[in-house]
Amino acid sequence: MATGSFTPAGDYRTSYRADATIFPTRNARLALWIGVALAACAPLVFGRWELSLLINIGIMGIAALGLNILVGFTGQISIGHAAFFGVGAFASAWLHDQFHIPVWACIPLAGAITAVVGLVFGAPAARLKGLYLAIATLAAQFILEDFFARAQWFTGGVAGRITEPLSLFGFAFDREESFFYVVLFAVVVMFVGAANLMRSRDGRALVAVRDHYLSAEMMGINLAYYRTLSFGISSLYAGVAGALYAHYLLFVSVEAFNILFSIQFLGMVIIGGLGSVMGSMMGAAFMVLLPEVVQGLADALSGSALDRTLRIGASISYLREMAIGAAIILFLIFEPDGLAHRWRLVKAYWKLYPYSH
């Protein structure tokens, strides 16, 4: 028998660390760096409208990732995510206006404040599940909406609050071309943080609570602690995203953070894929681009016989909302695991091509 060194075929992982690595191969790590480098070149290629879409995808992706940590990884439910998104937006504007803290520092501080608010609402909700938990988070949505409308010192009331652009070393990030890099930096930091969280002991505990809470409790996992923790982490992500949103638009209004916005966040998580870090960004991209696609189709059909019959141009606002609802229903029926699952199947197909089956 011939002797010598050889590389074993197959996937041999002998530790939790190897099994939970973010980059299973060198090519995966290289693909990430290439993707970030290409994204950094976007302001050199795209116009302000395209950059605005990318900025919104990044901000919504951060918020959707926070909700996915709660819903997808921990198995909880929240119908009030938009309210926590609003807390972050108003908190950052209030901190800067009241205490003259630099905007770059207000954004993480707003995330911390939102995390505390999330823990306050998450503590009693952590002992609930199913329909009762959904009603509790719905109550949080309406409580915070009412607070936004009445707390004029914090939100500006019905008039809203004007925010200041982020500036660093005298340079103001007040245009799409510059603010895009702020969002790109935040996306990389928050998504890498979430991926590392899922590799940690606490991350595995969150998944255990989702998969079988009775077995997790028998193993010594404190269910109430980790359920509450997931609310805090989810709110932290929502708060950071809300602060970025406020300093991008330079204005925040109480009407923006309603129950419909919370449903859209749930749609991002469902369409992207429950329990998938990458799926959160894919779902956000889908939900941000879908209304634009519907608008583009309506513009293309404008003046046609179909438009004169159905009055598409006059009902475009209804079509945009109907498209979002229809997309959620279709994904629940035909692709319940979301876009991330479909992407993994495509990668597996081409990895084994032409011998895939």
mmCIF file of N, CA and C in Angstrom, residues 164-283:
data_model
loop_
_atom_site.group_PDB
_atom_site.id
_atom_site.type_symbol
_atom_site.label_atom_id
_atom_site.label_comp_id
_atom_site.label_asym_id
_atom_site.label_seq_id
_atom_site.Cartn_x
_atom_site.Cartn_y
_atom_site.Cartn_z
ATOM 1 N N GLU A 164 -30.023 66.649 12.083
ATOM 2 C CA GLU A 164 -28.810 67.175 11.473
ATOM 3 C C GLU A 164 -28.062 66.058 10.746
ATOM 4 N N PRO A 165 -27.363 66.388 9.669
ATOM 5 C CA PRO A 165 -26.586 65.351 8.977
ATOM 6 C C PRO A 165 -25.378 64.917 9.798
ATOM 7 N N LEU A 166 -24.941 63.711 9.581
ATOM 8 C CA LEU A 166 -23.754 63.213 10.249
ATOM 9 C C LEU A 166 -22.523 63.921 9.684
ATOM 10 N N SER A 167 -21.634 64.333 10.555
ATOM 11 C CA SER A 167 -20.394 64.967 10.123
ATOM 12 C C SER A 167 -19.234 64.395 10.920
ATOM 13 N N LEU A 168 -18.085 64.300 10.288
ATOM 14 C CA LEU A 168 -16.897 63.743 10.914
ATOM 15 C C LEU A 168 -15.680 64.491 10.402
ATOM 16 N N PHE A 169 -14.913 65.050 11.337
ATOM 17 C CA PHE A 169 -13.727 65.843 10.998
ATOM 18 C C PHE A 169 -14.060 66.978 10.035
ATOM 19 N N GLY A 170 -15.208 67.587 10.257
ATOM 20 C CA GLY A 170 -15.613 68.726 9.451
ATOM 21 C C GLY A 170 -16.258 68.386 8.122
ATOM 22 N N PHE A 171 -16.358 67.089 7.801
ATOM 23 C CA PHE A 171 -16.979 66.683 6.528
ATOM 24 C C PHE A 171 -18.397 66.213 6.804
ATOM 25 N N ALA A 172 -19.356 66.801 6.115
ATOM 26 C CA ALA A 172 -20.768 66.468 6.319
ATOM 27 C C ALA A 172 -21.204 65.389 5.327
ATOM 28 N N PHE A 173 -21.798 64.335 5.858
ATOM 29 C CA PHE A 173 -22.332 63.255 5.025
ATOM 30 C C PHE A 173 -23.804 63.568 4.743
ATOM 31 N N ASP A 174 -24.023 64.579 3.934
ATOM 32 C CA ASP A 174 -25.375 65.078 3.688
ATOM 33 C C ASP A 174 -25.865 64.821 2.274
ATOM 34 N N ARG A 175 -25.148 63.998 1.530
ATOM 35 C CA ARG A 175 -25.573 63.626 0.179
ATOM 36 C C ARG A 175 -25.538 62.105 0.053
ATOM 37 N N GLU A 176 -26.283 61.602 -0.921
ATOM 38 C CA GLU A 176 -26.333 60.151 -1.104
ATOM 39 C C GLU A 176 -24.943 59.566 -1.348
ATOM 40 N N GLU A 177 -24.114 60.292 -2.112
ATOM 41 C CA GLU A 177 -22.792 59.784 -2.458
ATOM 42 C C GLU A 177 -21.910 59.579 -1.231
ATOM 43 N N SER A 178 -22.094 60.396 -0.206
ATOM 44 C CA SER A 178 -21.282 60.270 1.011
ATOM 45 C C SER A 178 -21.971 59.429 2.083
ATOM 46 N N PHE A 179 -23.280 59.600 2.249
ATOM 47 C CA PHE A 179 -23.978 58.851 3.299
ATOM 48 C C PHE A 179 -24.019 57.363 2.985
ATOM 49 N N PHE A 180 -23.873 57.010 1.730
ATOM 50 C CA PHE A 180 -23.848 55.596 1.355
ATOM 51 C C PHE A 180 -22.738 54.860 2.100
ATOM 52 N N TYR A 181 -21.585 55.498 2.271
ATOM 53 C CA TYR A 181 -20.467 54.844 2.949
ATOM 54 C C TYR A 181 -20.744 54.685 4.438
ATOM 55 N N VAL A 182 -21.507 55.612 5.025
ATOM 56 C CA VAL A 182 -21.897 55.467 6.426
ATOM 57 C C VAL A 182 -22.767 54.226 6.597
ATOM 58 N N VAL A 183 -23.731 54.075 5.714
ATOM 59 C CA VAL A 183 -24.627 52.919 5.788
ATOM 60 C C VAL A 183 -23.867 51.628 5.497
ATOM 61 N N LEU A 184 -22.959 51.659 4.527
ATOM 62 C CA LEU A 184 -22.176 50.463 4.200
ATOM 63 C C LEU A 184 -21.343 50.025 5.394
ATOM 64 N N PHE A 185 -20.722 50.973 6.075
ATOM 65 C CA PHE A 185 -19.943 50.650 7.276
ATOM 66 C C PHE A 185 -20.838 50.038 8.352
ATOM 67 N N ALA A 186 -22.021 50.639 8.564
ATOM 68 C CA ALA A 186 -22.943 50.123 9.580
ATOM 69 C C ALA A 186 -23.426 48.725 9.218
ATOM 70 N N VAL A 187 -23.708 48.486 7.950
ATOM 71 C CA VAL A 187 -24.171 47.163 7.512
ATOM 72 C C VAL A 187 -23.108 46.111 7.795
ATOM 73 N N VAL A 188 -21.857 46.397 7.443
ATOM 74 C CA VAL A 188 -20.780 45.428 7.654
ATOM 75 C C VAL A 188 -20.621 45.123 9.148
ATOM 76 N N VAL A 189 -20.597 46.172 9.975
ATOM 77 C CA VAL A 189 -20.405 45.986 11.413
ATOM 78 C C VAL A 189 -21.558 45.193 12.022
ATOM 79 N N MET A 190 -22.803 45.581 11.699
ATOM 80 C CA MET A 190 -23.957 44.942 12.321
ATOM 81 C C MET A 190 -24.152 43.508 11.840
ATOM 82 N N PHE A 191 -23.880 43.244 10.568
ATOM 83 C CA PHE A 191 -24.073 41.890 10.059
ATOM 84 C C PHE A 191 -22.972 40.952 10.537
ATOM 85 N N VAL A 192 -21.733 41.449 10.599
ATOM 86 C CA VAL A 192 -20.657 40.630 11.154
ATOM 87 C C VAL A 192 -20.916 40.364 12.634
ATOM 88 N N GLY A 193 -21.432 41.379 13.344
ATOM 89 C CA GLY A 193 -21.773 41.184 14.747
ATOM 90 C C GLY A 193 -22.835 40.127 14.941
ATOM 91 N N ALA A 194 -23.867 40.132 14.092
ATOM 92 C CA ALA A 194 -24.928 39.128 14.209
ATOM 93 C C ALA A 194 -24.406 37.737 13.879
ATOM 94 N N ALA A 195 -23.562 37.631 12.850
ATOM 95 C CA ALA A 195 -23.002 36.331 12.489
ATOM 96 C C ALA A 195 -22.149 35.777 13.620
ATOM 97 N N ASN A 196 -21.373 36.635 14.266
ATOM 98 C CA ASN A 196 -20.557 36.181 15.390
ATOM 99 C C ASN A 196 -21.417 35.838 16.604
ATOM 100 N N LEU A 197 -22.511 36.570 16.800
ATOM 101 C CA LEU A 197 -23.418 36.258 17.907
ATOM 102 C C LEU A 197 -23.955 34.849 17.779
ATOM 103 N N MET A 198 -24.323 34.451 16.571
ATOM 104 C CA MET A 198 -24.882 33.124 16.379
ATOM 105 C C MET A 198 -23.851 32.018 16.592
ATOM 106 N N ARG A 199 -22.563 32.369 16.549
ATOM 107 C CA ARG A 199 -21.511 31.391 16.793
ATOM 108 C C ARG A 199 -21.210 31.235 18.275
ATOM 109 N N SER A 200 -21.665 32.195 19.090
ATOM 110 C CA SER A 200 -21.335 32.213 20.503
ATOM 111 C C SER A 200 -22.258 31.295 21.309
ATOM 112 N N ARG A 201 -21.948 31.161 22.592
ATOM 113 C CA ARG A 201 -22.784 30.345 23.476
ATOM 114 C C ARG A 201 -24.185 30.933 23.578
ATOM 115 N N ASP A 202 -24.270 32.260 23.689
ATOM 116 C CA ASP A 202 -25.587 32.893 23.785
ATOM 117 C C ASP A 202 -26.387 32.697 22.500
ATOM 118 N N GLY A 203 -25.721 32.763 21.368
ATOM 119 C CA GLY A 203 -26.414 32.554 20.101
ATOM 120 C C GLY A 203 -26.966 31.153 19.983
ATOM 121 N N ARG A 204 -26.177 30.166 20.397
ATOM 122 C CA ARG A 204 -26.668 28.782 20.356
ATOM 123 C C ARG A 204 -27.809 28.581 21.337
ATOM 124 N N ALA A 205 -27.769 29.319 22.456
ATOM 125 C CA ALA A 205 -28.870 29.225 23.419
ATOM 126 C C ALA A 205 -30.152 29.798 22.826
ATOM 127 N N LEU A 206 -30.043 30.898 22.075
ATOM 128 C CA LEU A 206 -31.225 31.476 21.426
ATOM 129 C C LEU A 206 -31.851 30.483 20.456
ATOM 130 N N VAL A 207 -31.012 29.810 19.678
ATOM 131 C CA VAL A 207 -31.520 28.828 18.717
ATOM 132 C C VAL A 207 -32.143 27.636 19.450
ATOM 133 N N ALA A 208 -31.550 27.240 20.567
ATOM 134 C CA ALA A 208 -32.116 26.132 21.340
ATOM 135 C C ALA A 208 -33.487 26.493 21.890
ATOM 136 N N VAL A 209 -33.661 27.740 22.320
ATOM 137 C CA VAL A 209 -34.975 28.192 22.796
ATOM 138 C C VAL A 209 -35.997 28.100 21.677
ATOM 139 N N ARG A 210 -35.565 28.416 20.463
ATOM 140 C CA ARG A 210 -36.490 28.331 19.323
ATOM 141 C C ARG A 210 -36.834 26.888 18.978
ATOM 142 N N ASP A 211 -35.822 26.033 18.909
ATOM 143 C CA ASP A 211 -36.040 24.671 18.412
ATOM 144 C C ASP A 211 -36.865 23.828 19.385
ATOM 145 N N HIS A 212 -36.535 23.875 20.672
ATOM 146 C CA HIS A 212 -37.305 23.089 21.644
ATOM 147 C C HIS A 212 -37.042 23.672 23.022
ATOM 148 N N TYR A 213 -37.965 24.522 23.456
ATOM 149 C CA TYR A 213 -37.711 25.260 24.687
ATOM 150 C C TYR A 213 -37.703 24.355 25.922
ATOM 151 N N LEU A 214 -38.465 23.254 25.882
ATOM 152 C CA LEU A 214 -38.460 22.354 27.037
ATOM 153 C C LEU A 214 -37.104 21.665 27.196
ATOM 154 N N SER A 215 -36.543 21.202 26.080
ATOM 155 C CA SER A 215 -35.218 20.581 26.135
ATOM 156 C C SER A 215 -34.165 21.601 26.545
ATOM 157 N N ALA A 216 -34.305 22.839 26.038
ATOM 158 C CA ALA A 216 -33.349 23.884 26.395
ATOM 159 C C ALA A 216 -33.395 24.176 27.893
ATOM 160 N N GLU A 217 -34.600 24.201 28.452
ATOM 161 C CA GLU A 217 -34.731 24.471 29.882
ATOM 162 C C GLU A 217 -34.151 23.328 30.707
ATOM 163 N N MET A 218 -34.312 22.085 30.240
ATOM 164 C CA MET A 218 -33.741 20.946 30.941
ATOM 165 C C MET A 218 -32.214 20.972 30.901
ATOM 166 N N MET A 219 -31.663 21.602 29.884
ATOM 167 C CA MET A 219 -30.204 21.718 29.779
ATOM 168 C C MET A 219 -29.662 22.866 30.612
ATOM 169 N N GLY A 220 -30.528 23.619 31.285
ATOM 170 C CA GLY A 220 -30.078 24.693 32.148
ATOM 171 C C GLY A 220 -30.148 26.073 31.537
ATOM 172 N N ILE A 221 -30.770 26.205 30.368
ATOM 173 C CA ILE A 221 -30.902 27.504 29.703
ATOM 174 C C ILE A 221 -32.066 28.264 30.319
ATOM 175 N N ASN A 222 -31.808 29.487 30.758
ATOM 176 C CA ASN A 222 -32.837 30.336 31.359
ATOM 177 C C ASN A 222 -33.705 30.924 30.246
ATOM 178 N N LEU A 223 -34.906 30.396 30.074
ATOM 179 C CA LEU A 223 -35.760 30.799 28.953
ATOM 180 C C LEU A 223 -36.118 32.273 29.033
ATOM 181 N N ALA A 224 -36.541 32.745 30.204
ATOM 182 C CA ALA A 224 -36.950 34.137 30.335
ATOM 183 C C ALA A 224 -35.790 35.083 30.034
ATOM 184 N N TYR A 225 -34.589 34.718 30.487
ATOM 185 C CA TYR A 225 -33.417 35.571 30.257
ATOM 186 C C TYR A 225 -33.119 35.698 28.770
ATOM 187 N N TYR A 226 -33.080 34.585 28.065
ATOM 188 C CA TYR A 226 -32.698 34.632 26.653
ATOM 189 C C TYR A 226 -33.812 35.198 25.778
ATOM 190 N N ARG A 227 -35.047 34.980 26.139
ATOM 191 C CA ARG A 227 -36.129 35.614 25.395
ATOM 192 C C ARG A 227 -36.096 37.127 25.571
ATOM 193 N N THR A 228 -35.843 37.580 26.792
ATOM 194 C CA THR A 228 -35.717 39.019 27.031
ATOM 195 C C THR A 228 -34.492 39.582 26.331
ATOM 196 N N LEU A 229 -33.391 38.836 26.379
ATOM 197 C CA LEU A 229 -32.170 39.271 25.696
ATOM 198 C C LEU A 229 -32.400 39.438 24.207
ATOM 199 N N SER A 230 -33.159 38.530 23.613
ATOM 200 C CA SER A 230 -33.423 38.637 22.170
ATOM 201 C C SER A 230 -34.224 39.886 21.853
ATOM 202 N N PHE A 231 -35.140 40.282 22.730
ATOM 203 C CA PHE A 231 -35.863 41.537 22.533
ATOM 204 C C PHE A 231 -34.905 42.722 22.590
ATOM 205 N N GLY A 232 -33.964 42.686 23.534
ATOM 206 C CA GLY A 232 -33.006 43.779 23.642
ATOM 207 C C GLY A 232 -32.107 43.886 22.426
ATOM 208 N N ILE A 233 -31.588 42.756 21.947
ATOM 209 C CA ILE A 233 -30.719 42.772 20.768
ATOM 210 C C ILE A 233 -31.489 43.222 19.540
ATOM 211 N N SER A 234 -32.705 42.703 19.383
ATOM 212 C CA SER A 234 -33.547 43.109 18.254
ATOM 213 C C SER A 234 -33.807 44.609 18.274
ATOM 214 N N SER A 235 -34.091 45.157 19.450
ATOM 215 C CA SER A 235 -34.343 46.595 19.569
ATOM 216 C C SER A 235 -33.078 47.409 19.312
ATOM 217 N N LEU A 236 -31.919 46.887 19.719
ATOM 218 C CA LEU A 236 -30.654 47.570 19.442
ATOM 219 C C LEU A 236 -30.461 47.756 17.948
ATOM 220 N N TYR A 237 -30.686 46.706 17.189
ATOM 221 C CA TYR A 237 -30.540 46.795 15.732
ATOM 222 C C TYR A 237 -31.566 47.757 15.148
ATOM 223 N N ALA A 238 -32.798 47.691 15.644
ATOM 224 C CA ALA A 238 -33.834 48.610 15.149
ATOM 225 C C ALA A 238 -33.474 50.054 15.472
ATOM 226 N N GLY A 239 -32.918 50.291 16.663
ATOM 227 C CA GLY A 239 -32.560 51.646 17.059
ATOM 228 C C GLY A 239 -31.450 52.226 16.213
ATOM 229 N N VAL A 240 -30.412 51.440 15.939
ATOM 230 C CA VAL A 240 -29.321 51.910 15.083
ATOM 231 C C VAL A 240 -29.839 52.213 13.678
ATOM 232 N N ALA A 241 -30.669 51.316 13.146
ATOM 233 C CA ALA A 241 -31.232 51.552 11.812
ATOM 234 C C ALA A 241 -32.125 52.792 11.796
ATOM 235 N N GLY A 242 -32.933 52.968 12.852
ATOM 236 C CA GLY A 242 -33.789 54.149 12.918
ATOM 237 C C GLY A 242 -32.992 55.433 12.990
ATOM 238 N N ALA A 243 -31.874 55.429 13.735
ATOM 239 C CA ALA A 243 -31.026 56.618 13.820
ATOM 240 C C ALA A 243 -30.413 56.948 12.462
ATOM 241 N N LEU A 244 -29.938 55.932 11.760
ATOM 242 C CA LEU A 244 -29.413 56.163 10.412
ATOM 243 C C LEU A 244 -30.488 56.729 9.502
ATOM 244 N N TYR A 245 -31.690 56.202 9.616
ATOM 245 C CA TYR A 245 -32.825 56.665 8.810
ATOM 246 C C TYR A 245 -33.120 58.133 9.089
ATOM 247 N N ALA A 246 -33.071 58.524 10.349
ATOM 248 C CA ALA A 246 -33.370 59.910 10.721
ATOM 249 C C ALA A 246 -32.334 60.870 10.158
ATOM 250 N N HIS A 247 -31.065 60.509 10.245
ATOM 251 C CA HIS A 247 -30.010 61.419 9.790
ATOM 252 C C HIS A 247 -29.791 61.339 8.287
ATOM 253 N N TYR A 248 -30.437 60.386 7.646
ATOM 254 C CA TYR A 248 -30.437 60.368 6.183
ATOM 255 C C TYR A 248 -31.533 61.272 5.632
ATOM 256 N N LEU A 249 -32.750 61.130 6.177
ATOM 257 C CA LEU A 249 -33.867 61.950 5.700
ATOM 258 C C LEU A 249 -33.797 63.379 6.225
ATOM 259 N N LEU A 250 -33.079 63.595 7.338
ATOM 260 C CA LEU A 250 -32.954 64.904 8.000
ATOM 261 C C LEU A 250 -34.286 65.380 8.575
ATOM 262 N N PHE A 251 -35.239 64.467 8.707
ATOM 263 C CA PHE A 251 -36.538 64.785 9.311
ATOM 264 C C PHE A 251 -37.212 63.476 9.693
ATOM 265 N N VAL A 252 -37.834 63.454 10.874
ATOM 266 C CA VAL A 252 -38.593 62.284 11.301
ATOM 267 C C VAL A 252 -39.972 62.735 11.761
ATOM 268 N N SER A 253 -40.970 61.943 11.401
ATOM 269 C CA SER A 253 -42.354 62.268 11.716
ATOM 270 C C SER A 253 -43.001 61.084 12.417
ATOM 271 N N VAL A 254 -43.930 61.372 13.313
ATOM 272 C CA VAL A 254 -44.570 60.314 14.100
ATOM 273 C C VAL A 254 -45.415 59.393 13.233
ATOM 274 N N GLU A 255 -45.890 59.887 12.092
ATOM 275 C CA GLU A 255 -46.766 59.057 11.252
ATOM 276 C C GLU A 255 -46.029 57.946 10.538
ATOM 277 N N ALA A 256 -44.709 58.016 10.480
ATOM 278 C CA ALA A 256 -43.955 57.058 9.668
ATOM 279 C C ALA A 256 -43.872 55.679 10.299
ATOM 280 N N PHE A 257 -43.942 55.583 11.623
ATOM 281 C CA PHE A 257 -43.629 54.331 12.315
ATOM 282 C C PHE A 257 -44.907 53.650 12.789
ATOM 283 N N ASN A 258 -45.749 53.292 11.840
ATOM 284 C CA ASN A 258 -47.054 52.727 12.164
ATOM 285 C C ASN A 258 -47.042 51.205 12.047
ATOM 286 N N ILE A 259 -48.203 50.611 12.251
ATOM 287 C CA ILE A 259 -48.330 49.163 12.243
ATOM 288 C C ILE A 259 -48.024 48.577 10.866
ATOM 289 N N LEU A 260 -48.346 49.320 9.793
ATOM 290 C CA LEU A 260 -48.051 48.840 8.446
ATOM 291 C C LEU A 260 -46.557 48.676 8.244
ATOM 292 N N PHE A 261 -45.775 49.593 8.798
ATOM 293 C CA PHE A 261 -44.324 49.501 8.708
ATOM 294 C C PHE A 261 -43.833 48.242 9.428
ATOM 295 N N SER A 262 -44.432 47.924 10.568
ATOM 296 C CA SER A 262 -44.061 46.703 11.289
ATOM 297 C C SER A 262 -44.373 45.453 10.468
ATOM 298 N N ILE A 263 -45.495 45.458 9.772
ATOM 299 C CA ILE A 263 -45.845 44.323 8.914
ATOM 300 C C ILE A 263 -44.845 44.189 7.776
ATOM 301 N N GLN A 264 -44.370 45.311 7.263
ATOM 302 C CA GLN A 264 -43.368 45.252 6.199
ATOM 303 C C GLN A 264 -42.066 44.641 6.701
ATOM 304 N N PHE A 265 -41.679 44.948 7.923
ATOM 305 C CA PHE A 265 -40.486 44.316 8.488
ATOM 306 C C PHE A 265 -40.680 42.809 8.610
ATOM 307 N N LEU A 266 -41.857 42.385 9.056
ATOM 308 C CA LEU A 266 -42.133 40.949 9.111
ATOM 309 C C LEU A 266 -42.061 40.324 7.721
ATOM 310 N N GLY A 267 -42.566 41.058 6.721
ATOM 311 C CA GLY A 267 -42.484 40.571 5.351
ATOM 312 C C GLY A 267 -41.052 40.394 4.890
ATOM 313 N N MET A 268 -40.162 41.315 5.272
ATOM 314 C CA MET A 268 -38.745 41.189 4.907
ATOM 315 C C MET A 268 -38.156 39.913 5.469
ATOM 316 N N VAL A 269 -38.483 39.609 6.729
ATOM 317 C CA VAL A 269 -37.932 38.420 7.380
ATOM 318 C C VAL A 269 -38.481 37.148 6.743
ATOM 319 N N ILE A 270 -39.769 37.144 6.456
ATOM 320 C CA ILE A 270 -40.393 35.955 5.863
ATOM 321 C C ILE A 270 -39.865 35.719 4.454
ATOM 322 N N ILE A 271 -39.796 36.770 3.650
ATOM 323 C CA ILE A 271 -39.352 36.630 2.269
ATOM 324 C C ILE A 271 -37.866 36.306 2.201
ATOM 325 N N GLY A 272 -37.077 36.937 3.056
ATOM 326 C CA GLY A 272 -35.644 36.661 3.037
ATOM 327 C C GLY A 272 -35.301 35.287 3.567
ATOM 328 N N GLY A 273 -35.981 34.878 4.622
ATOM 329 C CA GLY A 273 -35.712 33.563 5.206
ATOM 330 C C GLY A 273 -35.531 33.654 6.704
ATOM 331 N N LEU A 274 -36.390 32.978 7.450
ATOM 332 C CA LEU A 274 -36.286 32.971 8.906
ATOM 333 C C LEU A 274 -34.998 32.282 9.351
ATOM 334 N N GLY A 275 -34.298 32.904 10.288
ATOM 335 C CA GLY A 275 -33.074 32.314 10.808
ATOM 336 C C GLY A 275 -31.897 32.408 9.865
ATOM 337 N N SER A 276 -31.890 33.405 8.998
ATOM 338 C CA SER A 276 -30.785 33.581 8.057
ATOM 339 C C SER A 276 -30.288 35.020 8.134
ATOM 340 N N VAL A 277 -28.994 35.193 8.409
ATOM 341 C CA VAL A 277 -28.424 36.534 8.461
ATOM 342 C C VAL A 277 -28.445 37.161 7.069
ATOM 343 N N MET A 278 -27.991 36.405 6.071
ATOM 344 C CA MET A 278 -27.979 36.907 4.709
ATOM 345 C C MET A 278 -29.398 37.144 4.199
ATOM 346 N N GLY A 279 -30.344 36.299 4.603
ATOM 347 C CA GLY A 279 -31.714 36.431 4.142
ATOM 348 C C GLY A 279 -32.360 37.733 4.571
ATOM 349 N N SER A 280 -31.924 38.302 5.698
ATOM 350 C CA SER A 280 -32.484 39.578 6.143
ATOM 351 C C SER A 280 -32.221 40.677 5.122
ATOM 352 N N MET A 281 -31.000 40.711 4.592
ATOM 353 C CA MET A 281 -30.667 41.708 3.575
ATOM 354 C C MET A 281 -31.393 41.423 2.268
ATOM 355 N N MET A 282 -31.521 40.167 1.917
ATOM 356 C CA MET A 282 -32.219 39.816 0.677
ATOM 357 C C MET A 282 -33.697 40.184 0.771
ATOM 358 N N GLY A 283 -34.314 39.938 1.929
ATOM 359 C CA GLY A 283 -35.709 40.316 2.105
ATOM 360 C C GLY A 283 -35.900 41.815 2.076
#
